[in-house]
PDB file of C-alpha atoms in Angstrom:
ATOM      1  CA  UNK A   1      95.724  86.678  98.561  1.00 44.00           C
ATOM      2  CA  UNK A   2      97.841  87.791 101.735  1.00 46.00           C
ATOM      3  CA  UNK A   3     101.295  88.863 102.659  1.00 43.00           C
ATOM      4  CA  UNK A   4     102.866  88.676 106.142  1.00 43.00           C
ATOM      5  CA  UNK A   5     105.204  91.381 106.094  1.00 41.00           C
ATOM      6  CA  UNK A   6     107.715  90.898 109.363  1.00 40.00           C
ATOM      7  CA  UNK A   7     110.182  88.958 107.938  1.00 41.00           C
ATOM      8  CA  UNK A   8     112.759  88.582 104.542  1.00 46.00           C
ATOM      9  CA  UNK A   9     114.096  85.018 104.707  1.00 51.00           C
ATOM     10  CA  UNK A  10     110.897  82.240 104.762  1.00 49.00           C
ATOM     11  CA  UNK A  11     112.136  79.178 106.413  1.00 59.00           C
ATOM     12  CA  UNK A  12     109.209  77.537 108.010  1.00 74.00           C
ATOM     13  CA  UNK A  13     105.960  76.991 106.866  1.00 70.00           C
ATOM     14  CA  UNK A  14     102.470  75.298 107.456  1.00 76.00           C
ATOM     15  CA  UNK A  15      99.960  74.771 104.864  1.00 73.00           C
ATOM     16  CA  UNK A  16      96.389  74.090 103.915  1.00 73.00           C
ATOM     17  CA  UNK A  17      96.263  72.050 100.724  1.00 69.00           C
ATOM     18  CA  UNK A  18      93.981  73.348  97.882  1.00 64.00           C
ATOM     19  CA  UNK A  19      90.492  70.886  97.818  1.00 60.00           C
ATOM     20  CA  UNK A  20      89.760  70.888  94.211  1.00 55.00           C
ATOM     21  CA  UNK A  21      89.100  74.384  92.793  1.00 54.00           C
ATOM     22  CA  UNK A  22      89.756  75.957  96.231  1.00 59.00           C
ATOM     23  CA  UNK A  23      92.903  77.505  96.711  1.00 63.00           C
ATOM     24  CA  UNK A  24      94.894  76.207  99.572  1.00 80.00           C
ATOM     25  CA  UNK A  25      96.902  78.269 102.002  1.00 85.00           C
ATOM     26  CA  UNK A  26     100.471  79.170 102.672  1.00 86.00           C
ATOM     27  CA  UNK A  27     101.556  81.011 105.915  1.00 89.00           C
ATOM     28  CA  UNK A  28     104.833  81.327 105.997  1.00 87.00           C
ATOM     29  CA  UNK A  29     107.575  82.889 108.741  1.00 88.00           C
ATOM     30  CA  UNK A  30     111.055  84.058 108.948  1.00 87.00           C
ATOM     31  CA  UNK A  31     112.140  81.686 112.175  1.00 86.00           C
ATOM     32  CA  UNK A  32     115.085  84.683 112.958  1.00 87.00           C
ATOM     33  CA  UNK A  33     111.931  87.082 113.512  1.00 89.00           C
ATOM     34  CA  UNK A  34     109.840  84.833 115.417  1.00 90.00           C
ATOM     35  CA  UNK A  35     108.988  81.768 117.363  1.00 93.00           C
ATOM     36  CA  UNK A  36     106.466  79.296 116.596  1.00 93.00           C
ATOM     37  CA  UNK A  37     105.243  77.564 119.774  1.00 94.00           C
ATOM     38  CA  UNK A  38     101.930  75.560 118.155  1.00 94.00           C
ATOM     39  CA  UNK A  39      99.935  75.404 114.946  1.00 93.00           C
ATOM     40  CA  UNK A  40      96.644  74.501 114.211  1.00 94.00           C
ATOM     41  CA  UNK A  41      95.234  73.473 110.698  1.00 92.00           C
ATOM     42  CA  UNK A  42      91.579  73.252 110.055  1.00 93.00           C
ATOM     43  CA  UNK A  43      89.730  73.387 106.883  1.00 92.00           C
ATOM     44  CA  UNK A  44      89.039  76.952 106.505  1.00 93.00           C
ATOM     45  CA  UNK A  45      92.287  78.101 108.421  1.00 94.00           C
ATOM     46  CA  UNK A  46      96.455  78.000 109.454  1.00 94.00           C
ATOM     47  CA  UNK A  47      96.836  79.385 112.873  1.00 95.00           C
ATOM     48  CA  UNK A  48      99.830  79.795 114.482  1.00 95.00           C
ATOM     49  CA  UNK A  49     101.135  80.761 117.553  1.00 96.00           C
ATOM     50  CA  UNK A  50     104.150  82.469 118.193  1.00 95.00           C
ATOM     51  CA  UNK A  51     106.373  85.055 119.770  1.00 96.00           C
ATOM     52  CA  UNK A  52     108.602  88.083 118.432  1.00 92.00           C
ATOM     53  CA  UNK A  53     111.982  87.607 119.638  1.00 91.00           C
ATOM     54  CA  UNK A  54     112.598  91.368 119.253  1.00 89.00           C
ATOM     55  CA  UNK A  55     110.315  92.244 122.226  1.00 90.00           C
ATOM     56  CA  UNK A  56     108.937  89.029 123.772  1.00 94.00           C
ATOM     57  CA  UNK A  57     105.067  89.981 122.013  1.00 94.00           C
ATOM     58  CA  UNK A  58     102.943  86.961 121.660  1.00 97.00           C
ATOM     59  CA  UNK A  59      99.731  86.620 119.449  1.00 96.00           C
ATOM     60  CA  UNK A  60      98.123  84.719 116.834  1.00 97.00           C
ATOM     61  CA  UNK A  61      97.933  84.964 113.472  1.00 96.00           C
ATOM     62  CA  UNK A  62      95.706  83.102 111.599  1.00 97.00           C
ATOM     63  CA  UNK A  63      95.176  82.902 107.474  1.00 95.00           C
ATOM     64  CA  UNK A  64      91.221  81.901 106.220  1.00 95.00           C
ATOM     65  CA  UNK A  65      89.968  81.035 103.262  1.00 93.00           C
ATOM     66  CA  UNK A  66      86.472  81.214 103.423  1.00 93.00           C
ATOM     67  CA  UNK A  67      83.654  79.101 101.588  1.00 90.00           C
ATOM     68  CA  UNK A  68      83.292  80.416  98.003  1.00 83.00           C
ATOM     69  CA  UNK A  69      79.928  79.658  97.645  1.00 80.00           C
ATOM     70  CA  UNK A  70      76.592  81.200  98.807  1.00 76.00           C
ATOM     71  CA  UNK A  71      75.184  77.940 100.747  1.00 83.00           C
ATOM     72  CA  UNK A  72      74.476  79.846 104.582  1.00 81.00           C
ATOM     73  CA  UNK A  73      75.807  76.249 106.671  1.00 83.00           C
ATOM     74  CA  UNK A  74      79.096  76.561 105.196  1.00 89.00           C
ATOM     75  CA  UNK A  75      79.074  80.122 106.149  1.00 91.00           C
ATOM     76  CA  UNK A  76      78.284  79.154 109.648  1.00 93.00           C
ATOM     77  CA  UNK A  77      80.419  76.473 109.965  1.00 95.00           C
ATOM     78  CA  UNK A  78      83.505  79.165 108.574  1.00 96.00           C
ATOM     79  CA  UNK A  79      82.761  81.071 111.718  1.00 97.00           C
ATOM     80  CA  UNK A  80      82.410  78.802 113.902  1.00 97.00           C
ATOM     81  CA  UNK A  81      85.705  77.422 113.277  1.00 97.00           C
ATOM     82  CA  UNK A  82      87.475  80.547 113.799  1.00 97.00           C
ATOM     83  CA  UNK A  83      85.072  80.901 117.197  1.00 98.00           C
ATOM     84  CA  UNK A  84      87.520  77.420 117.683  1.00 97.00           C
ATOM     85  CA  UNK A  85      90.470  79.199 116.983  1.00 97.00           C
ATOM     86  CA  UNK A  86      89.638  82.247 119.340  1.00 97.00           C
ATOM     87  CA  UNK A  87      88.561  79.674 121.784  1.00 97.00           C
ATOM     88  CA  UNK A  88      91.904  77.746 122.406  1.00 97.00           C
ATOM     89  CA  UNK A  89      93.477  80.975 122.803  1.00 97.00           C
ATOM     90  CA  UNK A  90      91.321  83.376 124.427  1.00 94.00           C
ATOM     91  CA  UNK A  91      93.605  85.516 125.675  1.00 93.00           C
ATOM     92  CA  UNK A  92      95.907  86.055 123.072  1.00 96.00           C
ATOM     93  CA  UNK A  93      96.324  88.935 120.502  1.00 96.00           C
ATOM     94  CA  UNK A  94      94.938  87.867 117.306  1.00 97.00           C
ATOM     95  CA  UNK A  95      95.736  88.489 113.855  1.00 96.00           C
ATOM     96  CA  UNK A  96      93.561  87.341 111.133  1.00 97.00           C
ATOM     97  CA  UNK A  97      93.832  87.582 107.312  1.00 95.00           C
ATOM     98  CA  UNK A  98      92.907  85.781 104.333  1.00 93.00           C
ATOM     99  CA  UNK A  99      90.277  85.660 101.412  1.00 94.00           C
ATOM    100  CA  UNK A 100      86.947  85.511 103.723  1.00 95.00           C
ATOM    101  CA  UNK A 101      84.921  85.279 100.660  1.00 92.00           C
ATOM    102  CA  UNK A 102      82.600  87.394 101.844  1.00 92.00           C
ATOM    103  CA  UNK A 103      82.359  91.454 102.560  1.00 91.00           C
ATOM    104  CA  UNK A 104      81.639  93.635 105.770  1.00 89.00           C
ATOM    105  CA  UNK A 105      79.649  96.676 103.953  1.00 86.00           C
ATOM    106  CA  UNK A 106      77.374  96.750 101.361  1.00 86.00           C
ATOM    107  CA  UNK A 107      79.519  99.710  99.788  1.00 86.00           C
ATOM    108  CA  UNK A 108      82.326  96.773  99.595  1.00 89.00           C
ATOM    109  CA  UNK A 109      80.781  95.467  96.577  1.00 89.00           C
ATOM    110  CA  UNK A 110      79.653  97.622  93.214  1.00 87.00           C
ATOM    111  CA  UNK A 111      76.642  95.891  92.031  1.00 78.00           C
ATOM    112  CA  UNK A 112      74.126  92.575  92.879  1.00 71.00           C
ATOM    113  CA  UNK A 113      74.272  94.073  95.984  1.00 63.00           C
ATOM    114  CA  UNK A 114      72.793  91.114  98.218  1.00 64.00           C
ATOM    115  CA  UNK A 115      74.422  88.811 100.864  1.00 66.00           C
ATOM    116  CA  UNK A 116      73.051  90.997 103.661  1.00 81.00           C
ATOM    117  CA  UNK A 117      72.657  87.181 105.232  1.00 88.00           C
ATOM    118  CA  UNK A 118      76.596  86.904 105.693  1.00 89.00           C
ATOM    119  CA  UNK A 119      77.568  90.408 106.352  1.00 90.00           C
ATOM    120  CA  UNK A 120      75.197  89.951 109.539  1.00 91.00           C
ATOM    121  CA  UNK A 121      77.077  86.823 110.074  1.00 94.00           C
ATOM    122  CA  UNK A 122      80.554  89.176 109.774  1.00 93.00           C
ATOM    123  CA  UNK A 123      79.133  91.335 112.164  1.00 91.00           C
ATOM    124  CA  UNK A 124      78.404  88.811 114.810  1.00 93.00           C
ATOM    125  CA  UNK A 125      81.691  87.329 114.924  1.00 95.00           C
ATOM    126  CA  UNK A 126      83.586  90.866 114.389  1.00 93.00           C
ATOM    127  CA  UNK A 127      81.472  91.945 117.433  1.00 90.00           C
ATOM    128  CA  UNK A 128      81.531  88.638 119.626  1.00 94.00           C
ATOM    129  CA  UNK A 129      85.304  89.192 119.574  1.00 94.00           C
ATOM    130  CA  UNK A 130      85.904  92.980 119.530  1.00 91.00           C
ATOM    131  CA  UNK A 131      87.825  92.696 116.663  1.00 90.00           C
ATOM    132  CA  UNK A 132      87.769  95.983 114.015  1.00 83.00           C
ATOM    133  CA  UNK A 133      89.983  96.194 110.680  1.00 85.00           C
ATOM    134  CA  UNK A 134      91.270  99.800 109.209  1.00 84.00           C
ATOM    135  CA  UNK A 135      90.845 101.126 105.855  1.00 86.00           C
ATOM    136  CA  UNK A 136      92.228  99.898 102.467  1.00 90.00           C
ATOM    137  CA  UNK A 137      94.805 102.073 101.049  1.00 90.00           C
ATOM    138  CA  UNK A 138      95.079 102.092  97.742  1.00 90.00           C
ATOM    139  CA  UNK A 139      91.929 101.411  96.229  1.00 89.00           C
ATOM    140  CA  UNK A 140      88.220  99.871  97.076  1.00 89.00           C
ATOM    141  CA  UNK A 141      88.031  96.346  95.887  1.00 92.00           C
ATOM    142  CA  UNK A 142      90.676  93.423  96.127  1.00 93.00           C
ATOM    143  CA  UNK A 143      88.865  91.081  93.322  1.00 89.00           C
ATOM    144  CA  UNK A 144      87.202  91.302  90.169  1.00 91.00           C
ATOM    145  CA  UNK A 145      85.342  88.626  88.215  1.00 83.00           C
ATOM    146  CA  UNK A 146      87.230  89.685  85.028  1.00 78.00           C
ATOM    147  CA  UNK A 147      84.668  89.207  82.626  1.00 78.00           C
ATOM    148  CA  UNK A 148      81.886  92.095  81.133  1.00 75.00           C
ATOM    149  CA  UNK A 149      80.645  94.594  83.631  1.00 81.00           C
ATOM    150  CA  UNK A 150      83.146  93.322  86.083  1.00 87.00           C
ATOM    151  CA  UNK A 151      81.652  92.514  89.735  1.00 88.00           C
ATOM    152  CA  UNK A 152      84.422  93.650  92.164  1.00 91.00           C
ATOM    153  CA  UNK A 153      84.183  93.007  95.990  1.00 93.00           C
ATOM    154  CA  UNK A 154      86.589  93.689  98.953  1.00 93.00           C
ATOM    155  CA  UNK A 155      86.887  89.856 100.228  1.00 93.00           C
ATOM    156  CA  UNK A 156      90.315  89.776 101.227  1.00 95.00           C
ATOM    157  CA  UNK A 157      91.438  91.841 104.507  1.00 95.00           C
ATOM    158  CA  UNK A 158      93.345  91.970 107.925  1.00 95.00           C
ATOM    159  CA  UNK A 159      91.527  91.980 111.029  1.00 95.00           C
ATOM    160  CA  UNK A 160      92.704  91.952 114.822  1.00 93.00           C
ATOM    161  CA  UNK A 161      92.316  93.050 118.396  1.00 93.00           C
ATOM    162  CA  UNK A 162      92.122  95.677 120.166  1.00 89.00           C
ATOM    163  CA  UNK A 163      95.512  94.425 122.427  1.00 91.00           C
ATOM    164  CA  UNK A 164      97.255  93.532 119.199  1.00 92.00           C
ATOM    165  CA  UNK A 165      96.364  96.654 117.457  1.00 87.00           C
ATOM    166  CA  UNK A 166      98.143  98.450 121.083  1.00 87.00           C
ATOM    167  CA  UNK A 167     101.716  96.833 120.082  1.00 89.00           C
ATOM    168  CA  UNK A 168     101.141  98.002 115.942  1.00 88.00           C
ATOM    169  CA  UNK A 169      99.176 101.615 116.649  1.00 85.00           C
ATOM    170  CA  UNK A 170     100.649 102.168 113.490  1.00 85.00           C
ATOM    171  CA  UNK A 171      99.322  99.478 110.802  1.00 89.00           C
ATOM    172  CA  UNK A 172      98.030 100.102 108.065  1.00 90.00           C
ATOM    173  CA  UNK A 173      97.182  97.463 105.073  1.00 91.00           C
ATOM    174  CA  UNK A 174      97.836  98.123 101.226  1.00 92.00           C
ATOM    175  CA  UNK A 175      96.301  96.971  98.158  1.00 91.00           C
ATOM    176  CA  UNK A 176      99.405  96.166  96.054  1.00 90.00           C
ATOM    177  CA  UNK A 177      99.226  95.396  92.313  1.00 86.00           C
ATOM    178  CA  UNK A 178      97.408  92.316  90.627  1.00 81.00           C
ATOM    179  CA  UNK A 179      99.287  90.541  87.908  1.00 77.00           C
ATOM    180  CA  UNK A 180      97.648  86.858  87.169  1.00 75.00           C
ATOM    181  CA  UNK A 181      95.106  86.423  90.116  1.00 83.00           C
ATOM    182  CA  UNK A 182      91.828  87.769  90.013  1.00 87.00           C
ATOM    183  CA  UNK A 183      92.443  88.800  93.319  1.00 90.00           C
ATOM    184  CA  UNK A 184      95.192  92.280  94.499  1.00 91.00           C
ATOM    185  CA  UNK A 185      97.289  90.762  96.941  1.00 92.00           C
ATOM    186  CA  UNK A 186      97.177  93.329 100.075  1.00 92.00           C
ATOM    187  CA  UNK A 187     100.122  93.430 102.328  1.00 93.00           C
ATOM    188  CA  UNK A 188      99.478  94.567 106.575  1.00 92.00           C
ATOM    189  CA  UNK A 189     102.654  96.629 107.927  1.00 89.00           C
ATOM    190  CA  UNK A 190     103.641  96.422 111.455  1.00 82.00           C
ATOM    191  CA  UNK A 191     104.396 100.238 111.201  1.00 73.00           C
ATOM    192  CA  UNK A 192     106.898  99.383 114.411  1.00 62.00           C
ATOM    193  CA  UNK A 193     106.130  97.788 117.607  1.00 55.00           C
ATOM    194  CA  UNK A 194     105.317 100.007 119.703  1.00 50.00           C
ATOM    195  CA  UNK A 195     107.084 100.017 123.538  1.00 47.00           C
ATOM    196  CA  UNK A 196     104.813 102.353 125.894  1.00 49.00           C
ATOM    197  CA  UNK A 197     102.148 104.156 125.177  1.00 49.00           C
ATOM    198  CA  UNK A 198     101.315 106.501 122.371  1.00 48.00           C
ATOM    199  CA  UNK A 199      99.173 109.461 123.184  1.00 51.00           C
ATOM    200  CA  UNK A 200      97.377 111.524 121.094  1.00 54.00           C
ATOM    201  CA  UNK A 201      98.195 114.264 120.175  1.00 53.00           C
ATOM    202  CA  UNK A 202      96.676 117.635 118.244  1.00 58.00           C
ATOM    203  CA  UNK A 203      98.313 120.741 117.244  1.00 56.00           C
ATOM    204  CA  UNK A 204      96.539 124.332 117.575  1.00 55.00           C
ATOM    205  CA  UNK A 205      98.193 125.237 113.808  1.00 56.00           C
ATOM    206  CA  UNK A 206      95.692 122.561 112.359  1.00 63.00           C
ATOM    207  CA  UNK A 207      92.322 124.794 112.430  1.00 64.00           C
ATOM    208  CA  UNK A 208      94.651 127.743 110.647  1.00 62.00           C
ATOM    209  CA  UNK A 209      94.004 125.486 107.388  1.00 68.00           C
ATOM    210  CA  UNK A 210      90.769 126.337 105.846  1.00 70.00           C
ATOM    211  CA  UNK A 211      89.992 122.966 104.416  1.00 76.00           C
ATOM    212  CA  UNK A 212      90.937 120.478 107.766  1.00 75.00           C
ATOM    213  CA  UNK A 213      87.619 120.527 109.134  1.00 79.00           C
ATOM    214  CA  UNK A 214      86.424 119.184 105.690  1.00 80.00           C
ATOM    215  CA  UNK A 215      89.055 117.031 105.540  1.00 77.00           C
ATOM    216  CA  UNK A 216      88.327 116.397 109.078  1.00 79.00           C
ATOM    217  CA  UNK A 217      84.749 114.996 108.777  1.00 82.00           C
ATOM    218  CA  UNK A 218      85.677 113.021 105.554  1.00 82.00           C
ATOM    219  CA  UNK A 219      88.047 111.127 107.435  1.00 80.00           C
ATOM    220  CA  UNK A 220      85.403 110.654 110.740  1.00 82.00           C
ATOM    221  CA  UNK A 221      82.897 109.324 108.241  1.00 84.00           C
ATOM    222  CA  UNK A 222      84.558 107.070 105.799  1.00 83.00           C
ATOM    223  CA  UNK A 223      86.331 105.267 108.955  1.00 84.00           C
ATOM    224  CA  UNK A 224      84.302 101.996 109.484  1.00 81.00           C
ATOM    225  CA  UNK A 225      84.936  99.720 112.701  1.00 79.00           C
ATOM    226  CA  UNK A 226      82.060  97.604 114.330  1.00 75.00           C
ATOM    227  CA  UNK A 227      81.601  97.293 118.314  1.00 69.00           C
ATOM    228  CA  UNK A 228      80.078  99.969 121.180  1.00 69.00           C
ATOM    229  CA  UNK A 229      80.265 103.031 120.634  1.00 73.00           C
ATOM    230  CA  UNK A 230      83.266 103.917 123.196  1.00 69.00           C
ATOM    231  CA  UNK A 231      84.883 100.669 121.062  1.00 72.00           C
ATOM    232  CA  UNK A 232      84.394 102.961 117.663  1.00 79.00           C
ATOM    233  CA  UNK A 233      85.140 106.013 119.102  1.00 80.00           C
ATOM    234  CA  UNK A 234      88.518 104.979 120.716  1.00 75.00           C
ATOM    235  CA  UNK A 235      89.774 102.977 117.165  1.00 78.00           C
ATOM    236  CA  UNK A 236      88.944 106.641 115.263  1.00 81.00           C
ATOM    237  CA  UNK A 237      90.875 108.473 117.726  1.00 77.00           C
ATOM    238  CA  UNK A 238      93.716 105.664 117.081  1.00 74.00           C
ATOM    239  CA  UNK A 239      93.009 106.067 112.791  1.00 76.00           C
ATOM    240  CA  UNK A 240      93.449 109.944 113.333  1.00 75.00           C
ATOM    241  CA  UNK A 241      96.876 109.968 114.847  1.00 70.00           C
ATOM    242  CA  UNK A 242      98.196 108.014 111.474  1.00 67.00           C
ATOM    243  CA  UNK A 243      96.517 110.492 109.362  1.00 68.00           C
ATOM    244  CA  UNK A 244      97.858 113.702 111.546  1.00 66.00           C
ATOM    245  CA  UNK A 245     100.868 111.867 111.840  1.00 54.00           C
ATOM    246  CA  UNK A 246     100.684 112.983 115.724  1.00 44.00           C
TER     247      UNK A 246
END
């Protein structure tokens, strides 16, 4: 379950209806905040191509619902569908969010840690398109089996391209309170649109804190990004800017 948090009033929507027990997808937007120029509805995704009216920033937003079974060719179909979305708008900043029904790291599942093939497909997709995700604030898992010794996983998330993140360098994703669903809702908060360069600043007084280097090591090791070494290093520095509130 995903909430896009850019508007207060919902005037327009696009949806993929549910199929049997599989949930559908609903994307709602405030047409006083963004203008939607195109919509693409496929089996596993709903995508809108839109423009932020405040500053003319153009991007694509994709709402996803991955296959809930472990059948490998269904998973491959899912990633190939998202490849198709990217081919349609190859040069536009991209943000995807929803229930991927797949973990990205083994640590995102508390038990029965298998599905390595599916993780490899996810990782390959991220690398292919230069995408990354931010740490989830407020908790580690987004879904529970709700039975006995529950299986817990993080299968809901937002991921986005570097040029999308350039516009929202303070973006964070948060775990929200679960009410009726077996999923925790998550929210992506933009933190304001960036209109110019956002340089990294390091204040010397931080070194006077005896615990700073310990915290710095923990922060650095717990940041999970995929891609080339230079890409990962750049994204970790960007995350430090948020943590240090530079």
